[in-house]
Amino acid sequence: MATLEGKSLGHVLVTGGSGFLGNHIVALLASRKACSKLSVLDLKQPLKPVSGVDYHMGDFTDYDAILALLQKLKPDAVVHTASPVHNIPSKKVLYTVNVEGSKNLIRASQEAKVKAFVFTSSASVIHDLRSNLIMADETYPLIMGKQQPVYYTATKAMAEQHVLASNRTAAHPKFLTAAIRPSAMFGEGDVQLLPGAIGAYYRGQTKVQLGPNDNLFDFTEITNVAHAHHLCLAALLATREREDGGGAMPLDHEKVDGEAFFITNDCPVYFWDFMRSVWATAGDKTDINKVWWLSTDLGLFIATLMEWIFWILRLGTPKLTRQQVQYSTIARYFNIEKAKTRLGYEPICGMDEGIRRGVKDALYRGVVPGQPMELKGKKWE
């Protein structure tokens, strides 16, 4: 386990550093003065650049370009968060960016003598969207190929597999890698989970739920995910420094390189309790005793019917899909003991505080479908 106190990570490059998670990692590292230099690679500039950070526009699916940039910057470490959003329809884009792009970054990092590489994976890489996950841990196998119903997740699993296989190779024995698997991220800057959830409140859908709400689920506040990346990077670099100094390699029970780590708020909640906390924070006053629920089977039937109608009429994606029904009625929570013992991870932002911050921020930015426009830019007490 690495300590964060007074130890510089050197020069760190964060891919996707203008995005949701990447920006939080950059802001956290900058606030902690954790790096001698901090750089970002992204396709776009951030809305609010972090002071003192060098931003570079670029595409890591172009191997020659990314190699040239890494050889110029000479970072000590790379944190790879960049990825398309999970629901884009193009499988080609997902594979090109998540798999081929990650392979490019690994290869270029090795050639540029990067010491440590942390990859942002997903907790969904072990989930088939049908089976309950109860205290699931890192011993569970990756779900890939035909068994994985979500292509985005399949590409994340393929990329993670390559990243971890690139740890301590014969050609690059000092190149260390690890993967962070966050579950259902939410928080300030959220463009998916919270805006969609709050939108249901403004559509008047808070009196209905799918299933009996007996499924525990792990949601993870974004600051905690950023914190876990910092811990993981610090541990990899500490391992490298110890070995360069002639120290012993880490024992199996303390090893971080070549490993994956689930990250959650360590506080699984019933799925619809989380949603109702979000809605209540936005202003919902629905009486829980007046809520009625659809069975999972009925929900799947309705969703299937809507998907077929929307497909036939070429209307896009309906508001209710089979994947959403499955996601909201299944138990999915994780054992994060490995992250606790090897990384020293503990959540630094609780669930209630994270929901309060995230809902406030989403409405302030005006990214919630159907929200009153007078709430955009409005300061909350």
CSV table of C-alpha atoms in Angstrom, one decimal:
chain,number,residue,atom,x,y,z
A,1,MET,CA,0.0,0.0,0.0
A,2,ALA,CA,1.4,3.4,-1.0
A,3,THR,CA,1.1,6.5,1.0
A,4,LEU,CA,0.1,9.8,-0.7
A,5,GLU,CA,1.8,12.1,1.8
A,6,GLY,CA,4.6,14.2,0.4
A,7,LYS,CA,5.3,11.8,-2.5
A,8,SER,CA,5.3,13.3,-6.1
A,9,LEU,CA,4.0,11.1,-8.9
A,10,GLY,CA,6.3,13.0,-11.3
A,11,HIS,CA,4.9,13.9,-14.7
A,12,VAL,CA,1.5,12.4,-15.2
A,13,LEU,CA,-0.5,12.3,-18.5
A,14,VAL,CA,-4.3,11.8,-18.2
A,15,THR,CA,-6.1,10.8,-21.4
A,16,GLY,CA,-9.7,12.0,-21.6
A,17,GLY,CA,-8.8,14.6,-19.0
A,18,SER,CA,-11.5,16.9,-20.3
A,19,GLY,CA,-14.2,14.4,-19.6
A,20,PHE,CA,-16.3,13.4,-16.6
A,21,LEU,CA,-13.9,11.1,-14.8
A,22,GLY,CA,-10.7,12.4,-16.3
A,23,ASN,CA,-11.4,16.0,-15.3
A,24,HIS,CA,-12.0,14.9,-11.7
A,25,ILE,CA,-8.7,13.0,-11.7
A,26,VAL,CA,-6.8,16.0,-13.0
A,27,ALA,CA,-8.5,18.4,-10.5
A,28,LEU,CA,-7.8,16.0,-7.6
A,29,LEU,CA,-4.2,15.5,-8.5
A,30,ALA,CA,-3.7,19.3,-9.0
A,31,SER,CA,-5.4,20.1,-5.7
A,32,ARG,CA,-3.2,17.7,-3.9
A,33,LYS,CA,-0.1,19.0,-5.7
A,34,ALA,CA,0.6,15.3,-6.4
A,35,CYS,CA,2.6,15.8,-9.6
A,36,SER,CA,5.7,17.7,-10.7
A,37,LYS,CA,3.8,18.2,-14.0
A,38,LEU,CA,0.3,17.3,-15.1
A,39,SER,CA,-0.8,17.0,-18.8
A,40,VAL,CA,-4.0,16.1,-20.5
A,41,LEU,CA,-4.6,14.5,-23.9
A,42,ASP,CA,-8.2,14.8,-25.3
A,43,LEU,CA,-10.1,15.5,-28.4
A,44,LYS,CA,-11.6,18.6,-26.9
A,45,GLN,CA,-10.7,21.4,-24.5
A,46,PRO,CA,-12.4,21.3,-21.0
A,47,LEU,CA,-15.1,23.8,-20.2
A,48,LYS,CA,-13.1,24.9,-17.2
A,49,PRO,CA,-9.3,24.2,-17.6
A,50,VAL,CA,-7.5,23.3,-14.3
A,51,SER,CA,-4.9,25.9,-13.5
A,52,GLY,CA,-1.3,24.8,-14.1
A,53,VAL,CA,-2.3,21.8,-16.4
A,54,ASP,CA,-1.0,21.5,-19.9
A,55,TYR,CA,-3.7,20.5,-22.4
A,56,HIS,CA,-3.0,18.8,-25.6
A,57,MET,CA,-5.4,18.0,-28.5
A,58,GLY,CA,-4.9,14.6,-30.1
A,59,ASP,CA,-6.2,11.2,-31.1
A,60,PHE,CA,-4.6,8.2,-29.5
A,61,THR,CA,-6.0,5.9,-32.2
A,62,ASP,CA,-3.2,7.4,-34.4
A,63,TYR,CA,-0.2,5.4,-33.2
A,64,ASP,CA,2.5,7.6,-34.8
A,65,ALA,CA,0.9,10.8,-33.4
A,66,ILE,CA,0.6,9.4,-29.8
A,67,LEU,CA,4.2,8.0,-29.9
A,68,ALA,CA,5.5,11.4,-31.0
A,69,LEU,CA,3.6,13.2,-28.2
A,70,LEU,CA,4.7,10.8,-25.5
A,71,GLN,CA,8.3,11.0,-26.6
A,72,LYS,CA,8.1,14.8,-26.5
A,73,LEU,CA,6.3,14.9,-23.1
A,74,LYS,CA,8.2,12.1,-21.5
A,75,PRO,CA,5.6,11.4,-18.8
A,76,ASP,CA,6.5,9.1,-15.8
A,77,ALA,CA,2.9,7.7,-15.8
A,78,VAL,CA,-0.2,7.5,-17.9
A,79,VAL,CA,-3.8,7.4,-16.6
A,80,HIS,CA,-6.1,6.2,-19.4
A,81,THR,CA,-9.7,7.3,-18.9
A,82,ALA,CA,-10.6,8.2,-22.5
A,83,SER,CA,-13.6,6.3,-24.0
A,84,PRO,CA,-16.7,7.0,-26.0
A,85,VAL,CA,-20.0,7.1,-24.1
A,86,HIS,CA,-21.4,3.6,-23.6
A,87,ASN,CA,-24.6,3.9,-25.7
A,88,ILE,CA,-23.2,5.1,-29.0
A,89,PRO,CA,-24.5,2.8,-31.8
A,90,SER,CA,-21.2,2.4,-33.7
A,91,LYS,CA,-19.4,-0.8,-32.8
A,92,LYS,CA,-16.5,0.2,-35.0
A,93,VAL,CA,-16.0,3.4,-33.0
A,94,LEU,CA,-16.1,1.5,-29.7
A,95,TYR,CA,-13.6,-1.1,-30.9
A,96,THR,CA,-11.3,1.4,-32.5
A,97,VAL,CA,-11.1,3.7,-29.5
A,98,ASN,CA,-11.4,1.3,-26.6
A,99,VAL,CA,-9.4,-1.6,-27.9
A,100,GLU,CA,-7.1,-0.5,-30.7
A,101,GLY,CA,-6.6,2.9,-29.1
A,102,SER,CA,-5.7,1.4,-25.7
A,103,LYS,CA,-3.2,-1.0,-27.5
A,104,ASN,CA,-1.7,2.1,-29.2
A,105,LEU,CA,-1.3,3.8,-25.9
A,106,ILE,CA,0.3,0.8,-24.2
A,107,ARG,CA,2.8,0.3,-27.0
A,108,ALA,CA,3.7,4.0,-27.2
A,109,SER,CA,4.0,4.2,-23.4
A,110,GLN,CA,6.4,1.2,-23.5
A,111,GLU,CA,8.5,2.8,-26.2
A,112,ALA,CA,8.5,6.2,-24.4
A,113,LYS,CA,9.7,4.5,-21.2
A,114,VAL,CA,6.6,5.3,-19.2
A,115,LYS,CA,6.9,3.7,-15.7
A,116,ALA,CA,3.3,3.1,-14.8
A,117,PHE,CA,0.0,2.8,-16.6
A,118,VAL,CA,-3.5,2.9,-15.0
A,119,PHE,CA,-6.5,1.9,-17.1
A,120,THR,CA,-10.1,2.9,-16.3
A,121,SER,CA,-12.1,-0.3,-16.9
A,122,SER,CA,-15.6,-1.0,-15.7
A,123,ALA,CA,-17.3,-3.1,-13.0
A,124,SER,CA,-19.6,-4.4,-15.8
A,125,VAL,CA,-16.8,-6.5,-17.3
A,126,ILE,CA,-17.8,-9.5,-15.1
A,127,HIS,CA,-21.6,-9.0,-15.6
A,128,ASP,CA,-23.9,-10.6,-18.2
A,129,LEU,CA,-26.9,-8.4,-17.2
A,130,ARG,CA,-28.8,-11.6,-16.3
A,131,SER,CA,-27.2,-13.0,-13.2
A,132,ASN,CA,-27.2,-11.3,-9.7
A,133,LEU,CA,-23.8,-10.2,-8.5
A,134,ILE,CA,-23.6,-10.4,-4.8
A,135,MET,CA,-20.3,-9.4,-3.1
A,136,ALA,CA,-18.6,-10.1,-6.5
A,137,ASP,CA,-14.8,-9.8,-6.4
A,138,GLU,CA,-11.8,-9.8,-8.8
A,139,THR,CA,-11.7,-13.7,-9.0
A,140,TYR,CA,-14.8,-13.6,-11.2
A,141,PRO,CA,-14.0,-14.1,-14.9
A,142,LEU,CA,-14.4,-11.5,-17.6
A,143,ILE,CA,-17.7,-11.9,-19.5
A,144,MET,CA,-16.8,-11.5,-23.2
A,145,GLY,CA,-17.9,-12.5,-26.7
A,146,LYS,CA,-21.5,-13.8,-27.1
A,147,GLN,CA,-22.0,-13.9,-23.3
A,148,GLN,CA,-21.6,-10.2,-23.0
A,149,PRO,CA,-24.8,-8.4,-24.2
A,150,VAL,CA,-23.3,-4.9,-24.1
A,151,TYR,CA,-20.6,-4.3,-26.8
A,152,TYR,CA,-19.2,-1.2,-25.0
A,153,THR,CA,-18.5,-3.5,-22.0
A,154,ALA,CA,-17.0,-6.2,-24.2
A,155,THR,CA,-14.5,-3.7,-25.6
A,156,LYS,CA,-13.6,-2.5,-22.1
A,157,ALA,CA,-12.9,-6.1,-21.1
A,158,MET,CA,-10.8,-6.7,-24.2
A,159,ALA,CA,-8.8,-3.5,-23.4
A,160,GLU,CA,-8.4,-4.4,-19.8
A,161,GLN,CA,-7.1,-7.8,-20.7
A,162,HIS,CA,-4.5,-6.3,-23.0
A,163,VAL,CA,-3.4,-3.7,-20.4
A,164,LEU,CA,-2.9,-6.3,-17.6
A,165,ALA,CA,-1.1,-8.7,-20.0
A,166,SER,CA,1.3,-5.8,-20.8
A,167,ASN,CA,2.5,-5.7,-17.2
A,168,ARG,CA,6.2,-6.8,-16.8
A,169,THR,CA,6.6,-8.3,-20.3
A,170,ALA,CA,9.9,-9.8,-21.4
A,171,ALA,CA,10.5,-6.8,-23.6
A,172,HIS,CA,9.5,-4.2,-21.0
A,173,PRO,CA,10.0,-5.9,-17.6
A,174,LYS,CA,9.8,-2.6,-15.6
A,175,PHE,CA,6.6,-1.3,-17.3
A,176,LEU,CA,3.8,-1.7,-14.6
A,177,THR,CA,0.1,-1.6,-15.3
A,178,ALA,CA,-3.2,-1.9,-13.3
A,179,ALA,CA,-6.9,-1.4,-13.9
A,180,ILE,CA,-9.6,0.3,-11.9
A,181,ARG,CA,-13.2,-1.0,-12.2
A,182,PRO,CA,-15.7,1.6,-10.9
A,183,SER,CA,-19.4,0.8,-10.6
A,184,ALA,CA,-22.1,3.2,-11.8
A,185,MET,CA,-20.3,6.5,-11.5
A,186,PHE,CA,-22.2,9.7,-10.6
A,187,GLY,CA,-21.4,13.1,-9.3
A,188,GLU,CA,-20.6,16.7,-10.4
A,189,GLY,CA,-20.1,16.9,-14.2
A,190,ASP,CA,-22.2,13.8,-14.8
A,191,VAL,CA,-23.7,13.6,-18.3
A,192,GLN,CA,-25.4,10.2,-18.1
A,193,LEU,CA,-26.6,8.7,-14.8
A,194,LEU,CA,-27.9,11.8,-12.9
A,195,PRO,CA,-29.3,13.8,-15.8
A,196,GLY,CA,-31.3,10.8,-16.9
A,197,ALA,CA,-32.5,10.0,-13.4
A,198,ILE,CA,-33.6,13.5,-12.7
A,199,GLY,CA,-35.2,13.7,-16.1
A,200,ALA,CA,-37.6,10.9,-14.9
A,201,TYR,CA,-38.7,13.2,-12.1
A,202,TYR,CA,-39.6,16.0,-14.6
A,203,ARG,CA,-41.5,13.5,-16.7
A,204,GLY,CA,-43.7,12.6,-13.8
A,205,GLN,CA,-42.4,9.0,-13.5
A,206,THR,CA,-41.6,8.9,-9.8
A,207,LYS,CA,-44.8,7.0,-8.9
A,208,VAL,CA,-43.7,3.9,-10.8
A,209,GLN,CA,-40.9,1.5,-10.3
A,210,LEU,CA,-39.7,-1.7,-11.9
A,211,GLY,CA,-39.5,-4.7,-9.6
A,212,PRO,CA,-40.1,-4.8,-5.9
A,213,ASN,CA,-36.9,-2.8,-5.0
A,214,ASP,CA,-35.1,-5.7,-3.3
A,215,ASN,CA,-32.0,-5.5,-5.4
A,216,LEU,CA,-28.9,-4.0,-3.8
A,217,PHE,CA,-26.8,-2.0,-6.2
A,218,ASP,CA,-23.4,-0.2,-6.0
A,219,PHE,CA,-23.3,3.4,-7.1
A,220,THR,CA,-19.9,5.3,-6.9
A,221,GLU,CA,-19.4,9.0,-6.4
A,222,ILE,CA,-16.9,10.3,-8.9
A,223,THR,CA,-14.5,11.8,-6.4
A,224,ASN,CA,-14.0,8.4,-4.9
A,225,VAL,CA,-13.1,7.0,-8.3
A,226,ALA,CA,-10.6,9.7,-8.9
A,227,HIS,CA,-9.1,9.1,-5.4
A,228,ALA,CA,-8.7,5.4,-6.3
A,229,HIS,CA,-6.8,6.2,-9.5
A,230,HIS,CA,-4.4,8.4,-7.4
A,231,LEU,CA,-3.9,5.5,-4.9
A,232,CYS,CA,-3.3,3.0,-7.7
A,233,LEU,CA,-0.8,5.2,-9.5
A,234,ALA,CA,1.1,6.0,-6.3
A,235,ALA,CA,1.3,2.2,-5.5
A,236,LEU,CA,2.6,1.4,-9.0
A,237,LEU,CA,5.3,4.1,-8.9
A,238,ALA,CA,6.3,3.1,-5.3
A,239,THR,CA,6.7,-0.5,-6.5
A,240,ARG,CA,8.9,0.7,-9.4
A,241,GLU,CA,11.0,3.0,-7.1
A,242,ARG,CA,11.5,0.2,-4.6
A,243,GLU,CA,12.6,-2.3,-7.3
A,244,ASP,CA,14.9,0.3,-9.0
A,245,GLY,CA,16.5,0.8,-5.6
A,246,GLY,CA,17.2,-2.9,-5.2
A,247,GLY,CA,14.2,-3.7,-2.9
A,248,ALA,CA,12.2,-6.9,-3.0
A,249,MET,CA,9.2,-7.3,-5.3
A,250,PRO,CA,5.8,-7.0,-3.6
A,251,LEU,CA,4.3,-10.2,-2.2
A,252,ASP,CA,1.2,-11.7,-3.7
A,253,HIS,CA,-1.1,-10.3,-1.1
A,254,GLU,CA,0.2,-6.7,-1.6
A,255,LYS,CA,0.8,-6.8,-5.3
A,256,VAL,CA,-0.8,-3.9,-7.4
A,257,ASP,CA,0.8,-4.2,-10.8
A,258,GLY,CA,-0.9,-6.6,-13.2
A,259,GLU,CA,-4.1,-6.4,-11.0
A,260,ALA,CA,-7.6,-5.1,-11.4
A,261,PHE,CA,-9.6,-3.4,-8.5
A,262,PHE,CA,-13.3,-2.9,-8.0
A,263,ILE,CA,-14.1,0.6,-6.7
A,264,THR,CA,-17.5,1.5,-5.1
A,265,ASN,CA,-18.8,3.7,-2.3
A,266,ASP,CA,-18.6,0.6,-0.1
A,267,CYS,CA,-22.3,1.2,0.6
A,268,PRO,CA,-24.7,-0.8,-1.6
A,269,VAL,CA,-28.2,0.6,-1.6
A,270,TYR,CA,-31.5,-0.6,-3.0
A,271,PHE,CA,-31.7,0.6,-6.6
A,272,TRP,CA,-34.9,2.5,-6.3
A,273,ASP,CA,-33.9,4.0,-3.0
A,274,PHE,CA,-31.0,5.7,-4.8
A,275,MET,CA,-33.3,7.0,-7.5
A,276,ARG,CA,-35.8,8.3,-4.9
A,277,SER,CA,-32.9,10.1,-3.1
A,278,VAL,CA,-32.0,11.7,-6.3
A,279,TRP,CA,-35.6,12.7,-7.0
A,280,ALA,CA,-36.2,14.0,-3.5
A,281,THR,CA,-33.1,16.2,-3.8
A,282,ALA,CA,-34.5,17.6,-7.0
A,283,GLY,CA,-37.7,18.4,-5.2
A,284,ASP,CA,-39.9,15.3,-5.5
A,285,LYS,CA,-42.4,14.8,-2.7
A,286,THR,CA,-44.0,11.5,-3.9
A,287,ASP,CA,-45.5,9.4,-1.0
A,288,ILE,CA,-43.7,6.1,-1.0
A,289,ASN,CA,-46.9,4.4,-0.1
A,290,LYS,CA,-48.5,5.6,-3.3
A,291,VAL,CA,-45.8,4.1,-5.5
A,292,TRP,CA,-46.8,1.1,-7.6
A,293,TRP,CA,-44.4,-1.3,-9.3
A,294,LEU,CA,-44.4,-3.3,-12.4
A,295,SER,CA,-43.0,-6.9,-12.3
A,296,THR,CA,-39.7,-7.5,-14.0
A,297,ASP,CA,-41.4,-9.8,-16.6
A,298,LEU,CA,-44.1,-7.2,-17.4
A,299,GLY,CA,-41.4,-4.5,-17.7
A,300,LEU,CA,-39.4,-6.6,-20.1
A,301,PHE,CA,-42.5,-7.3,-22.2
A,302,ILE,CA,-43.3,-3.6,-22.4
A,303,ALA,CA,-39.7,-2.7,-23.2
A,304,THR,CA,-39.5,-5.4,-25.9
A,305,LEU,CA,-42.7,-4.1,-27.5
A,306,MET,CA,-41.5,-0.5,-27.5
A,307,GLU,CA,-38.1,-1.5,-29.0
A,308,TRP,CA,-39.8,-3.3,-31.8
A,309,ILE,CA,-42.2,-0.4,-32.5
A,310,PHE,CA,-39.4,2.2,-32.4
A,311,TRP,CA,-37.3,0.0,-34.7
A,312,ILE,CA,-40.0,-0.6,-37.3
A,313,LEU,CA,-40.9,3.1,-37.4
A,314,ARG,CA,-37.2,4.2,-37.2
A,315,LEU,CA,-37.9,6.4,-34.2
A,316,GLY,CA,-34.5,5.7,-32.5
A,317,THR,CA,-34.3,4.4,-28.9
A,318,PRO,CA,-37.4,4.3,-26.7
A,319,LYS,CA,-37.4,5.7,-23.1
A,320,LEU,CA,-37.7,2.2,-21.8
A,321,THR,CA,-35.4,-0.6,-23.0
A,322,ARG,CA,-34.9,-4.2,-22.0
A,323,GLN,CA,-31.4,-3.3,-20.8
A,324,GLN,CA,-32.7,-0.6,-18.5
A,325,VAL,CA,-35.3,-3.0,-17.1
A,326,GLN,CA,-32.6,-5.6,-16.4
A,327,TYR,CA,-30.2,-3.0,-15.0
A,328,SER,CA,-32.7,-1.6,-12.5
A,329,THR,CA,-34.1,-5.0,-11.2
A,330,ILE,CA,-30.9,-7.0,-10.7
A,331,ALA,CA,-28.7,-7.2,-7.6
A,332,ARG,CA,-25.2,-5.9,-8.4
A,333,TYR,CA,-22.7,-5.1,-5.6
A,334,PHE,CA,-19.0,-5.8,-5.1
A,335,ASN,CA,-16.5,-6.8,-2.5
A,336,ILE,CA,-13.8,-4.1,-2.5
A,337,GLU,CA,-11.5,-5.7,0.2
A,338,LYS,CA,-8.7,-6.0,-2.4
A,339,ALA,CA,-8.7,-2.2,-3.0
A,340,LYS,CA,-8.9,-1.6,0.7
A,341,THR,CA,-5.9,-3.8,1.6
A,342,ARG,CA,-3.7,-3.2,-1.4
A,343,LEU,CA,-4.4,0.4,-2.3
A,344,GLY,CA,-5.5,1.6,1.1
A,345,TYR,CA,-8.8,2.8,-0.5
A,346,GLU,CA,-11.6,4.2,1.5
A,347,PRO,CA,-14.4,6.4,0.1
A,348,ILE,CA,-13.8,10.1,0.7
A,349,CYS,CA,-17.3,11.3,-0.3
A,350,GLY,CA,-20.4,9.7,1.1
A,351,MET,CA,-23.6,8.7,-0.9
A,352,ASP,CA,-25.8,11.5,0.5
A,353,GLU,CA,-23.3,14.2,0.0
A,354,GLY,CA,-22.5,12.9,-3.5
A,355,ILE,CA,-26.2,12.9,-4.5
A,356,ARG,CA,-26.6,16.5,-3.2
A,357,ARG,CA,-23.6,17.8,-5.0
A,358,GLY,CA,-24.4,15.9,-8.2
A,359,VAL,CA,-28.1,16.9,-8.5
A,360,LYS,CA,-27.3,20.5,-7.7
A,361,ASP,CA,-24.6,20.6,-10.3
A,362,ALA,CA,-26.7,18.9,-13.1
A,363,LEU,CA,-29.5,21.4,-12.6
A,364,TYR,CA,-27.1,24.3,-12.5
A,365,ARG,CA,-25.6,23.2,-15.8
A,366,GLY,CA,-29.0,22.7,-17.4
A,367,VAL,CA,-28.3,19.2,-18.6
A,368,VAL,CA,-31.4,17.5,-17.3
A,369,PRO,CA,-34.0,16.8,-19.9
A,370,GLY,CA,-37.2,18.6,-19.2
A,371,GLN,CA,-35.9,20.7,-16.3
A,372,PRO,CA,-37.3,24.3,-15.8
A,373,MET,CA,-34.9,26.5,-17.6
A,374,GLU,CA,-35.0,29.0,-14.8
A,375,LEU,CA,-33.0,26.5,-12.7
A,376,LYS,CA,-30.1,26.7,-15.1
A,377,GLY,CA,-27.4,28.8,-13.6
A,378,LYS,CA,-29.3,29.2,-10.4
A,379,LYS,CA,-27.3,28.9,-7.2
A,380,TRP,CA,-28.6,26.6,-4.5
A,381,GLU,CA,-28.5,27.2,-0.8
